[in-house]
Tab-separated table of C-alpha atoms in Angstrom:
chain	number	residue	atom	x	y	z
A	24	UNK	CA	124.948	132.213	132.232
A	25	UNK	CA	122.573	131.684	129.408
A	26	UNK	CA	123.718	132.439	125.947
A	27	UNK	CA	121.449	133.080	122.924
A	28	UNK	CA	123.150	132.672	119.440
A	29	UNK	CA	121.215	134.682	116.976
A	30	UNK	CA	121.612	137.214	114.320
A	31	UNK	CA	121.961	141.092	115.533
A	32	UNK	CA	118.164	141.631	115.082
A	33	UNK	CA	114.477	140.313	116.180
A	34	UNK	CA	113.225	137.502	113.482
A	35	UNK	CA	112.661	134.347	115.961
A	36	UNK	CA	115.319	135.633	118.669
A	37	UNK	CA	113.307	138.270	120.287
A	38	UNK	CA	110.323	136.013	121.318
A	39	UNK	CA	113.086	134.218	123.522
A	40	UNK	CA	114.749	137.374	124.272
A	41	UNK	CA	111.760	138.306	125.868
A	42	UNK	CA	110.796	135.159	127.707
A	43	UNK	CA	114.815	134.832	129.392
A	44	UNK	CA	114.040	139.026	130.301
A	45	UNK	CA	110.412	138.279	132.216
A	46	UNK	CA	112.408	135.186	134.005
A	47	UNK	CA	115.227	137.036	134.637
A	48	UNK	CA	117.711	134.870	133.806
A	49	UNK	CA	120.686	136.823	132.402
A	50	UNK	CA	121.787	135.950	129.423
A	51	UNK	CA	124.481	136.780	126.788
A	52	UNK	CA	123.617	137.657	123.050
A	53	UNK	CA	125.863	136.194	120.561
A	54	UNK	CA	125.495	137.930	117.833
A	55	UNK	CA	126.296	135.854	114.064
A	56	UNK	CA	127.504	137.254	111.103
A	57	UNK	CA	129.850	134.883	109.334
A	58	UNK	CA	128.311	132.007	107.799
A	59	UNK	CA	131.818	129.951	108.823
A	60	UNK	CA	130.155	130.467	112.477
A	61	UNK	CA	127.033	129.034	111.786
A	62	UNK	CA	128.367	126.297	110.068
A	63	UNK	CA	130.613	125.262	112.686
A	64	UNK	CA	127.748	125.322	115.382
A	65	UNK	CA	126.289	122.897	113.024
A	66	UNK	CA	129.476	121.032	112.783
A	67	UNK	CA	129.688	120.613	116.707
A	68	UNK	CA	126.011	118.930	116.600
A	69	UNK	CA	124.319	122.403	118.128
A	70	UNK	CA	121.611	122.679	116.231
A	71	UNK	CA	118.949	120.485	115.980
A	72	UNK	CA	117.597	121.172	112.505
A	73	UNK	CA	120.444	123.271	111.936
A	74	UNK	CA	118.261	126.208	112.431
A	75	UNK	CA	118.859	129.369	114.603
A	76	UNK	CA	118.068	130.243	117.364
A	77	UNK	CA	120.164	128.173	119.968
A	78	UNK	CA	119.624	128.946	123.200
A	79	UNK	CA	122.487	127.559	125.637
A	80	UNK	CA	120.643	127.286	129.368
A	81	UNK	CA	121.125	124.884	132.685
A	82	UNK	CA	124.072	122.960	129.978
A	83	UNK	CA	121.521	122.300	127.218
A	84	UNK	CA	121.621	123.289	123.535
A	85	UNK	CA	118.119	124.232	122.813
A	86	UNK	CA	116.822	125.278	119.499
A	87	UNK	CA	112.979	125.667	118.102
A	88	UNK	CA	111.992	128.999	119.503
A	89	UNK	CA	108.711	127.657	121.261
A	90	UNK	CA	110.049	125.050	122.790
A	91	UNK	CA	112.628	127.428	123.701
A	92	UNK	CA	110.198	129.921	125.153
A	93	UNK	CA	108.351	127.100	126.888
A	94	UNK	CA	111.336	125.527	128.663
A	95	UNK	CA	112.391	129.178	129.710
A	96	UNK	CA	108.959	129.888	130.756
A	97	UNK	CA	108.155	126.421	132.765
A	98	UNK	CA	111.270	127.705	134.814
A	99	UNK	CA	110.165	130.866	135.809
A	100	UNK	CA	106.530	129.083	136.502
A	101	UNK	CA	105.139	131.405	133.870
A	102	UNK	CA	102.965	128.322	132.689
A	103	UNK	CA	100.458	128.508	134.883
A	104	UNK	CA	99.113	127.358	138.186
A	105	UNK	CA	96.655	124.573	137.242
A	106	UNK	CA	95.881	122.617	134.184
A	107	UNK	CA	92.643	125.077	133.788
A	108	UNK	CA	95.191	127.994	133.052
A	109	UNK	CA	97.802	125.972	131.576
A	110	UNK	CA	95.693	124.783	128.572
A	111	UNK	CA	94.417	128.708	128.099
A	112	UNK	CA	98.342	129.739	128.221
A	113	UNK	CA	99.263	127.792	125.410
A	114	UNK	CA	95.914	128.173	123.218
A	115	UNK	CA	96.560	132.041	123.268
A	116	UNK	CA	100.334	131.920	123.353
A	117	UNK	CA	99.643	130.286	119.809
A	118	UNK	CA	97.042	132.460	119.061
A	119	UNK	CA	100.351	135.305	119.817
A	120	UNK	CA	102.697	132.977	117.560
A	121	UNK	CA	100.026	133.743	114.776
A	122	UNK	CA	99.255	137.130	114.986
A	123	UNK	CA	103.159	137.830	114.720
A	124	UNK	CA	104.307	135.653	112.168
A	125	UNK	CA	102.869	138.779	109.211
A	126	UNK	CA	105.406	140.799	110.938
A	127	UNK	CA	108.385	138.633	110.867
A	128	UNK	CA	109.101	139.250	106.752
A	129	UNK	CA	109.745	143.098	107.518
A	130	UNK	CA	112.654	143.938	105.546
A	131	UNK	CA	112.986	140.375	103.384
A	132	UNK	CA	109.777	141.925	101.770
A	133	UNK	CA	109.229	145.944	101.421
A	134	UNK	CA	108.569	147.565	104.717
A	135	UNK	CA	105.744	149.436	103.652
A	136	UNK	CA	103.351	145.898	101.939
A	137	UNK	CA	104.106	143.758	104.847
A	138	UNK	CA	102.894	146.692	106.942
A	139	UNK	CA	99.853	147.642	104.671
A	140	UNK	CA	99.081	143.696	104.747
A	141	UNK	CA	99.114	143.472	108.709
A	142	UNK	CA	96.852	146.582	108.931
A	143	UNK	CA	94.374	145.348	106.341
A	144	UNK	CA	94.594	141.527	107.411
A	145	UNK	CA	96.019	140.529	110.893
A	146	UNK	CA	95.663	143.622	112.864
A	147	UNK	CA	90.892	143.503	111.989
A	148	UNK	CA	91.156	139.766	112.758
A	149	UNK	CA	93.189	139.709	115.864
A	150	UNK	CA	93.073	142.746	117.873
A	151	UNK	CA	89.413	141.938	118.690
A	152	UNK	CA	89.659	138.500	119.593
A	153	UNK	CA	92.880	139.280	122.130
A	154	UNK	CA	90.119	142.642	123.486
A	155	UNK	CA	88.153	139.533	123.896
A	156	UNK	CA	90.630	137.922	125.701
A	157	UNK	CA	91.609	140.087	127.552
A	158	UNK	CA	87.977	142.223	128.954
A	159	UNK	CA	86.786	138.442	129.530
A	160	UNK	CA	89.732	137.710	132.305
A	161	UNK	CA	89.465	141.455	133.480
A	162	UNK	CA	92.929	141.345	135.544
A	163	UNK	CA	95.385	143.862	133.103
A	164	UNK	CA	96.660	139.767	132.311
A	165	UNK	CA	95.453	137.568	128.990
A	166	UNK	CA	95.054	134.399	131.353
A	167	UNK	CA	94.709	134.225	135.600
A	168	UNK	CA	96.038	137.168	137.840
A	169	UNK	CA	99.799	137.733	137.083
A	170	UNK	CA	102.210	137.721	133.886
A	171	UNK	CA	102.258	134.365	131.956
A	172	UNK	CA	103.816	133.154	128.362
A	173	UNK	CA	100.664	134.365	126.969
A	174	UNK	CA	101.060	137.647	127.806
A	175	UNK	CA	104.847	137.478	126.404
A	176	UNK	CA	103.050	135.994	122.975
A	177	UNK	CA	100.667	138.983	122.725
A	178	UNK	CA	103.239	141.502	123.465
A	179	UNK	CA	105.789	140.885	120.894
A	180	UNK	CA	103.146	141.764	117.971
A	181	UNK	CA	101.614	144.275	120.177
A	182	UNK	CA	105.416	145.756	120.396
A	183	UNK	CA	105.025	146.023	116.714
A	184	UNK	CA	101.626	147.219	116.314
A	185	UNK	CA	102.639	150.291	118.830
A	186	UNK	CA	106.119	150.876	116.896
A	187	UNK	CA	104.579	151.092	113.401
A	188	UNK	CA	101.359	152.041	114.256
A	189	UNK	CA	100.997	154.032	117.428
A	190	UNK	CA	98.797	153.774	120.055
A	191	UNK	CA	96.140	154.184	118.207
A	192	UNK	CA	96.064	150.715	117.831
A	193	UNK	CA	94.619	150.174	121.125
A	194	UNK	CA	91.514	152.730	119.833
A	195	UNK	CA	88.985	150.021	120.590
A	196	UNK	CA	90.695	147.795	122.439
A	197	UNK	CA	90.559	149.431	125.935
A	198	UNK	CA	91.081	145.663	127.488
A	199	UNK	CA	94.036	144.842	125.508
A	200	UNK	CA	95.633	148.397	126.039
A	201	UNK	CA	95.577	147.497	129.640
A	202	UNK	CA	97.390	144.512	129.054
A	203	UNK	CA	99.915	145.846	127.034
A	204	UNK	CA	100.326	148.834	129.266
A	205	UNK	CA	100.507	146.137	132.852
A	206	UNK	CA	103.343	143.943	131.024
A	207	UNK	CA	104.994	146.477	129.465
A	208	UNK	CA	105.180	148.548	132.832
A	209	UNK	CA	107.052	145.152	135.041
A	210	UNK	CA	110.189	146.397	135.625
A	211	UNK	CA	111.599	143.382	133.825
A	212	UNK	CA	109.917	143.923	130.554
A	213	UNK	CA	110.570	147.639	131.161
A	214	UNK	CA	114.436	146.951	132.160
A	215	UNK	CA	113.916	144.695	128.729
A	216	UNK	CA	112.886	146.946	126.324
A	217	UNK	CA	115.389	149.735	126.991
A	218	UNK	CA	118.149	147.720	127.653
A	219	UNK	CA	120.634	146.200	124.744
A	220	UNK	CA	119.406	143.172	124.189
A	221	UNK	CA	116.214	144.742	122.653
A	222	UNK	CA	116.844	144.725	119.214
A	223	UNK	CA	116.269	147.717	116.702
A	224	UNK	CA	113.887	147.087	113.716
A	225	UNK	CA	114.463	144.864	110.654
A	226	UNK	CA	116.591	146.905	108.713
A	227	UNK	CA	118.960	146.523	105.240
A	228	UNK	CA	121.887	145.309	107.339
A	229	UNK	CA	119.680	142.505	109.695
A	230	UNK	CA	118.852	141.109	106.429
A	231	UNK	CA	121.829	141.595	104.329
A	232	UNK	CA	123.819	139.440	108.125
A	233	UNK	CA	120.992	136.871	107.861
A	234	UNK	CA	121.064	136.064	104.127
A	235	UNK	CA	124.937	136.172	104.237
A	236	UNK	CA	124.776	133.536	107.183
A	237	UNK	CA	122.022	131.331	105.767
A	238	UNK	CA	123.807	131.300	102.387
A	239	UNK	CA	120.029	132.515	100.948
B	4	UNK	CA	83.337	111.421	125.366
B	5	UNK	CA	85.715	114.208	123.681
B	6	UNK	CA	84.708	115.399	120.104
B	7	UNK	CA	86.689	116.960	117.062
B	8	UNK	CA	85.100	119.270	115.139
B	9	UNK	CA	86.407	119.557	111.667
B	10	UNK	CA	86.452	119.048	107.813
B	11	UNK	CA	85.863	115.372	106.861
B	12	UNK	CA	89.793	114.954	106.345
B	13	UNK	CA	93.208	115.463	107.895
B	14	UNK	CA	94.313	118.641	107.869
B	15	UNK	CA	94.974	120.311	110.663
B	16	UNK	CA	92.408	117.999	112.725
B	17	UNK	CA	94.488	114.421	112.091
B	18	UNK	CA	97.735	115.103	114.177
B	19	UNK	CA	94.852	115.828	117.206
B	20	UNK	CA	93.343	112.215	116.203
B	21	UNK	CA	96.551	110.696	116.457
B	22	UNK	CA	97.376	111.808	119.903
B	23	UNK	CA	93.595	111.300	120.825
B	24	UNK	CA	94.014	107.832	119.672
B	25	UNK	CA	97.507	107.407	121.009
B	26	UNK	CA	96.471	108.224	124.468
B	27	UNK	CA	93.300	105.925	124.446
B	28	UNK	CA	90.728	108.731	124.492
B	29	UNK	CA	87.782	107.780	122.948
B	30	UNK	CA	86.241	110.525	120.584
B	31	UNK	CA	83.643	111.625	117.978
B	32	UNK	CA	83.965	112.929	114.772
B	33	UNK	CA	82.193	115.432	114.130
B	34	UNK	CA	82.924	117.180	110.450
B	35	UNK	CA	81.350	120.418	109.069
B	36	UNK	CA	80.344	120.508	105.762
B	37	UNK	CA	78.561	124.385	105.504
B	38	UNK	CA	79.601	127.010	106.732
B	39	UNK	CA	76.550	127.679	108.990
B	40	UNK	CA	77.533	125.078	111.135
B	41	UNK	CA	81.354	126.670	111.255
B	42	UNK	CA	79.731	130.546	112.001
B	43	UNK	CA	77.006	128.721	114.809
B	44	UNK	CA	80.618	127.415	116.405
B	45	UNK	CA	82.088	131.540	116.333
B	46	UNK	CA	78.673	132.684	117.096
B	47	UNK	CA	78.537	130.348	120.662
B	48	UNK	CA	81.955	131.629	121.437
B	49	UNK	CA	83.648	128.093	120.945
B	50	UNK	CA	86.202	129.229	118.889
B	51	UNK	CA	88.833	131.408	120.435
B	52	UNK	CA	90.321	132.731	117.586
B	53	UNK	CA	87.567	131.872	115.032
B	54	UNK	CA	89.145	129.000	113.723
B	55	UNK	CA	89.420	125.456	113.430
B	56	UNK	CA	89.569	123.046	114.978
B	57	UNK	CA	87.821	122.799	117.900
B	58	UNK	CA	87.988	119.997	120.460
B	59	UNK	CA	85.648	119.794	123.462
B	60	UNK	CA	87.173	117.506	126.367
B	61	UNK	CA	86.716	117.418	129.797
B	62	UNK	CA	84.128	120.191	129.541
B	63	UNK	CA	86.742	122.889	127.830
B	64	UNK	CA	87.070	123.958	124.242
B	65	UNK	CA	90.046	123.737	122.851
B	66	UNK	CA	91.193	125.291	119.878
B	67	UNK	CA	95.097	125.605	118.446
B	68	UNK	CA	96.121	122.553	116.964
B	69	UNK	CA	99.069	122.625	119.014
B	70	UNK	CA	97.867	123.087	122.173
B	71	UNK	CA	95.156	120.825	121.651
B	72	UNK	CA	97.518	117.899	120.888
B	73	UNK	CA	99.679	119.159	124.318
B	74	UNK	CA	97.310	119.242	126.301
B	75	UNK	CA	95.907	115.440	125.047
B	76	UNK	CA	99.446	114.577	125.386
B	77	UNK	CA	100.191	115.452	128.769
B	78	UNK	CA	96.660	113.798	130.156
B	79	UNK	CA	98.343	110.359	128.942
B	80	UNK	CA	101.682	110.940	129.954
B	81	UNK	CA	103.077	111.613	126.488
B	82	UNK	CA	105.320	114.702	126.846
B	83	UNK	CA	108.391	112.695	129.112
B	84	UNK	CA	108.994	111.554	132.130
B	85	UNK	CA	111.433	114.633	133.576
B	86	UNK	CA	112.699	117.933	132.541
B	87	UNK	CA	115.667	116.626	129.758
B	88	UNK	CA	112.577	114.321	127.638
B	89	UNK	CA	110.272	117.529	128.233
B	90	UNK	CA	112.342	119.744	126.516
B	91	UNK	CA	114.006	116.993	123.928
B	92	UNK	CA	110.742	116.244	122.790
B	93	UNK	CA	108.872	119.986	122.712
B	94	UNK	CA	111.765	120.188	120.332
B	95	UNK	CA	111.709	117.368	118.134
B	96	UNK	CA	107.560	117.818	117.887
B	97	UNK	CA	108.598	121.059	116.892
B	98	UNK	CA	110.657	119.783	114.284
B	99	UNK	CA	107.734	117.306	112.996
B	100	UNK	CA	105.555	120.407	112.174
B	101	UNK	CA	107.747	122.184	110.574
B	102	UNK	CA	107.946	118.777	108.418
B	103	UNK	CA	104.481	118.153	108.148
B	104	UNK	CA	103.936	121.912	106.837
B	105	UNK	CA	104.965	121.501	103.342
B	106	UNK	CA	102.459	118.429	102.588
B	107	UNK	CA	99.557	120.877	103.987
B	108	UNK	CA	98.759	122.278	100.570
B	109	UNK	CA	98.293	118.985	98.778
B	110	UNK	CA	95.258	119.478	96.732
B	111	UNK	CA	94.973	123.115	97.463
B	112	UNK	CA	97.942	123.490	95.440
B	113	UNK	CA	98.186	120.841	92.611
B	114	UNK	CA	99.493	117.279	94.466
B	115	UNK	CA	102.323	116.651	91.941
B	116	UNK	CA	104.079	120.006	92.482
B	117	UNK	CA	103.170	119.885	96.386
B	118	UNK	CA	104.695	116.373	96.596
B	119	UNK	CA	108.115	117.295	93.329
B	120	UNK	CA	108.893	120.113	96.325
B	121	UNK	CA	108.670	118.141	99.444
B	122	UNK	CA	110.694	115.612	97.976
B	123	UNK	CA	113.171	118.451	96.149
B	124	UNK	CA	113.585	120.069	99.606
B	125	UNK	CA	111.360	118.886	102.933
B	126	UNK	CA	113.160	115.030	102.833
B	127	UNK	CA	116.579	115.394	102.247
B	128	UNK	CA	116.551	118.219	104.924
B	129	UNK	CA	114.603	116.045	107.458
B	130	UNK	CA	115.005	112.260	106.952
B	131	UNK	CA	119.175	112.816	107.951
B	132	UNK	CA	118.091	115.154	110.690
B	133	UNK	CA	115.273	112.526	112.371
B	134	UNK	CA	117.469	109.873	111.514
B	135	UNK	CA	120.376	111.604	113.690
B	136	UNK	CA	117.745	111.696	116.664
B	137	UNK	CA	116.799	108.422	116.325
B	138	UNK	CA	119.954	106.685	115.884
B	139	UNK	CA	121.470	108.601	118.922
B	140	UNK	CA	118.242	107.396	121.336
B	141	UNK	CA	118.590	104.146	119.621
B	142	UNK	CA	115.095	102.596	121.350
B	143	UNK	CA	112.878	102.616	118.298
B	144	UNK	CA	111.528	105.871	119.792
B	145	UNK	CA	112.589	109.272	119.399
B	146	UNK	CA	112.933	110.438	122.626
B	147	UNK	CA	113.276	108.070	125.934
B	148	UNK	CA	112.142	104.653	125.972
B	149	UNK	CA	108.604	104.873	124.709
B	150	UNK	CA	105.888	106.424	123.048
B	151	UNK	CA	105.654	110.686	123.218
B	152	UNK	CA	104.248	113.312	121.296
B	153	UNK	CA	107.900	113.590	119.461
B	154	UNK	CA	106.938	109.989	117.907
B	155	UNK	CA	103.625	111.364	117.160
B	156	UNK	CA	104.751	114.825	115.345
B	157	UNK	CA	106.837	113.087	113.368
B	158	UNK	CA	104.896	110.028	112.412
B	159	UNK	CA	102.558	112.185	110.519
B	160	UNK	CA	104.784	113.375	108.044
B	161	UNK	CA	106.701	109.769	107.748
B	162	UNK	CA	102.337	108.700	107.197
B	163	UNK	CA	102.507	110.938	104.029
B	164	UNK	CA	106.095	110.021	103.207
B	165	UNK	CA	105.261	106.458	103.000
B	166	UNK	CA	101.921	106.885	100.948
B	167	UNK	CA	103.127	108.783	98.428
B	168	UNK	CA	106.452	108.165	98.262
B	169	UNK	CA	106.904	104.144	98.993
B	170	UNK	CA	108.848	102.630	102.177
B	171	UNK	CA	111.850	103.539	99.524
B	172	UNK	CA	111.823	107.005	101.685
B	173	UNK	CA	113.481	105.169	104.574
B	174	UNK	CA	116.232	103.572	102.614
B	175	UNK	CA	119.339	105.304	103.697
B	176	UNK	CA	117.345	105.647	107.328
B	177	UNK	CA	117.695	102.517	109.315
B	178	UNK	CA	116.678	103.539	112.467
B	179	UNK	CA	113.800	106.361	111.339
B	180	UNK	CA	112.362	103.167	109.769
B	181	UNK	CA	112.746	101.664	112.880
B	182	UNK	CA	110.781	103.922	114.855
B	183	UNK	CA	108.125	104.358	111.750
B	184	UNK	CA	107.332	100.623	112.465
B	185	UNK	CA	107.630	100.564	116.420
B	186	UNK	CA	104.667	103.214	116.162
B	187	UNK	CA	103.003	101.950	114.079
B	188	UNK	CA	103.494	98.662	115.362
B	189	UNK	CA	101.628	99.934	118.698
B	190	UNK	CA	97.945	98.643	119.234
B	191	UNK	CA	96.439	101.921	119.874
B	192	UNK	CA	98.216	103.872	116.256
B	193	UNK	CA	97.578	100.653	114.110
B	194	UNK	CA	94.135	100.703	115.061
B	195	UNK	CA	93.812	104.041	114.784
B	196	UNK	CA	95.396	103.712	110.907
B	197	UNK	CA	92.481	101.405	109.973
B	198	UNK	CA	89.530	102.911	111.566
B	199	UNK	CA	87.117	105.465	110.126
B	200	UNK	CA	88.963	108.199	112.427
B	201	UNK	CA	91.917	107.929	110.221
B	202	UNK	CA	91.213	110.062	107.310
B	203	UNK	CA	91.520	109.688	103.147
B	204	UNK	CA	94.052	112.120	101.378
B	205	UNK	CA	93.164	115.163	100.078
B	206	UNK	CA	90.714	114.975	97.492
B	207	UNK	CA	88.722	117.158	95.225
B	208	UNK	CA	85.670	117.406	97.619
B	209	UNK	CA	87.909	117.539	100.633
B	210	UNK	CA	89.343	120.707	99.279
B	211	UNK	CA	85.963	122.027	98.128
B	212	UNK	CA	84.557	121.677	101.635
B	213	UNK	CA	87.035	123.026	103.297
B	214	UNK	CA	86.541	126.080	100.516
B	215	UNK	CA	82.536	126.445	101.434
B	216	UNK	CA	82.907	126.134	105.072
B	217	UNK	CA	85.752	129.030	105.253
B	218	UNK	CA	84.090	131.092	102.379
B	219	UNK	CA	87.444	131.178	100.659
């Protein structure tokens, strides 16, 4: 089986999280919170860049959370079925990468600014060019007819967006609330998102386990 | 023939020419220098996520400098030759980005502060890691026997480390040096490192176009 090594929380885990869930590949969560822990995974040569996440798959030590995602994703043949749709998988899984990353300091910074700076900044810019995206393909999918790693990009800030902002995100973005409601409604991203290895939000612990691991 | 549209300088647009160059596609230049230019590209729907840059090849438009250099990668056979050098070297590309990112600002921010922190923190956390991976393939590449987008993620950070910092950087790094001068050493990158493709360092007007085009 498949083991993550992460903190108890989101930050670049749940992207992965995500990926293993829509592949269904099972997979254990092992949770860090001793910095003696992460230092030994870095002693035994784990770790790349001595970063987290490691994901532990097919006998492999894989860290960087794209590459990750990609290697779980090429797998599950989530990457497409021609070059045509392979090349608009990764553009807008990027374009996902981006339009998440103002979430990710929830909790390092106050709740409340990141949040006020996502609705003010990321939230205008991208929510109409994923509509785009998404009205332009017209199948409830951001690229061909079925779930790909660009819909698995999208979601995770759309996950977000719903959780802090409500549905009234999706206001004018009748397209992209399709999407969002089609992927969130496979039973694997459904089975996903109630099961344990969702994560809660960012909260005093998560960052209090992180900064004591990372020595920050 | 492909094109790259982008500021007259590096940037996110150079790690694109490398690969272009690296895989033998020939390409054109073409750099913006007012912003009507940039807003005609958003207006014609070239630019997914209204950014640059842009490359046009083989009748698509590509955007995400990622992607773009993926995609021009796995046309010439760059990204390995099974599933172990796929992964190994989405990975260690990874890893060259995330080394590349802290010489982004220079000239933006002021150069001598850019360049005091990426030699504070950026090299002594990378050169031993790259090193590692190089010394444990032991070819004079960083992943399998020959040329791949890992060598070409990385190179572009060793470019800078070398121009601002001396060959001095690779002193303690025998075999990173190694691989610095195998690629190099390769017809298509030397070539590439002394024709007009190959852009100057940030500069003042650099920085200033970049400024009008964007309406920072």
């Amino acid at each position: 089986m498949a083991t993550l090594y992460y903190f108890e929380g989101r930050g670049r885990g749940e992207f992965i999280r995500l990926c293993l869930s829509a592949a269904k590949i099972e997979f254990k969560d092992h949770f860090l919170y001793e910095r003696a822990e992460f230092l030994k995974l870095i002693e035994d040569g784990k770790l790349l860049f001595n970063q987290l996440p490691l994901l532990e798959i097919d006998g492999k030590q894989l860290t960087q959370s794209n590459a990750c995602a990609r290697y779980v994703a090429r797998k599950a043949g989530l990457c497409g079925k021609n070059e045509d749709e392979a090349v608009q998988i990764d553009m807008v899984s990027e374009g996902g990468r981006d339009f998440m990353t103002p979430f990710l300091p929830i909790g390092f910074k106050p709740e409340a600014d990141v949040l006020a700076d996502a609705k003010k900044k990321a939230l205008p810019k991208y929510m109409p060019l994923f509509e785009k995206i998404a009205a332009a393909n017209g199948t409830g999918y951001l690229v061909g007819n079925s779930l790909t790693l660009a819909d698995l990009s999208v979601l995770e800030p759309l996950l977000a967006c719903v959780e802090y902002f409500g549905m009234e995100c999706f206001n004018d973005y009748p397209a992209l609330k399709k999407v969002y409601e089609t992927v969130t409604g496979l039973e694997s991203i459904s089975r996903f998102l109630k099961s344990s290895h969702r994560q809660r939000k960012n909260d005093e612990r998560y960052v209090s386990e992180v900064k004591k691991v990372l020595a920050w």
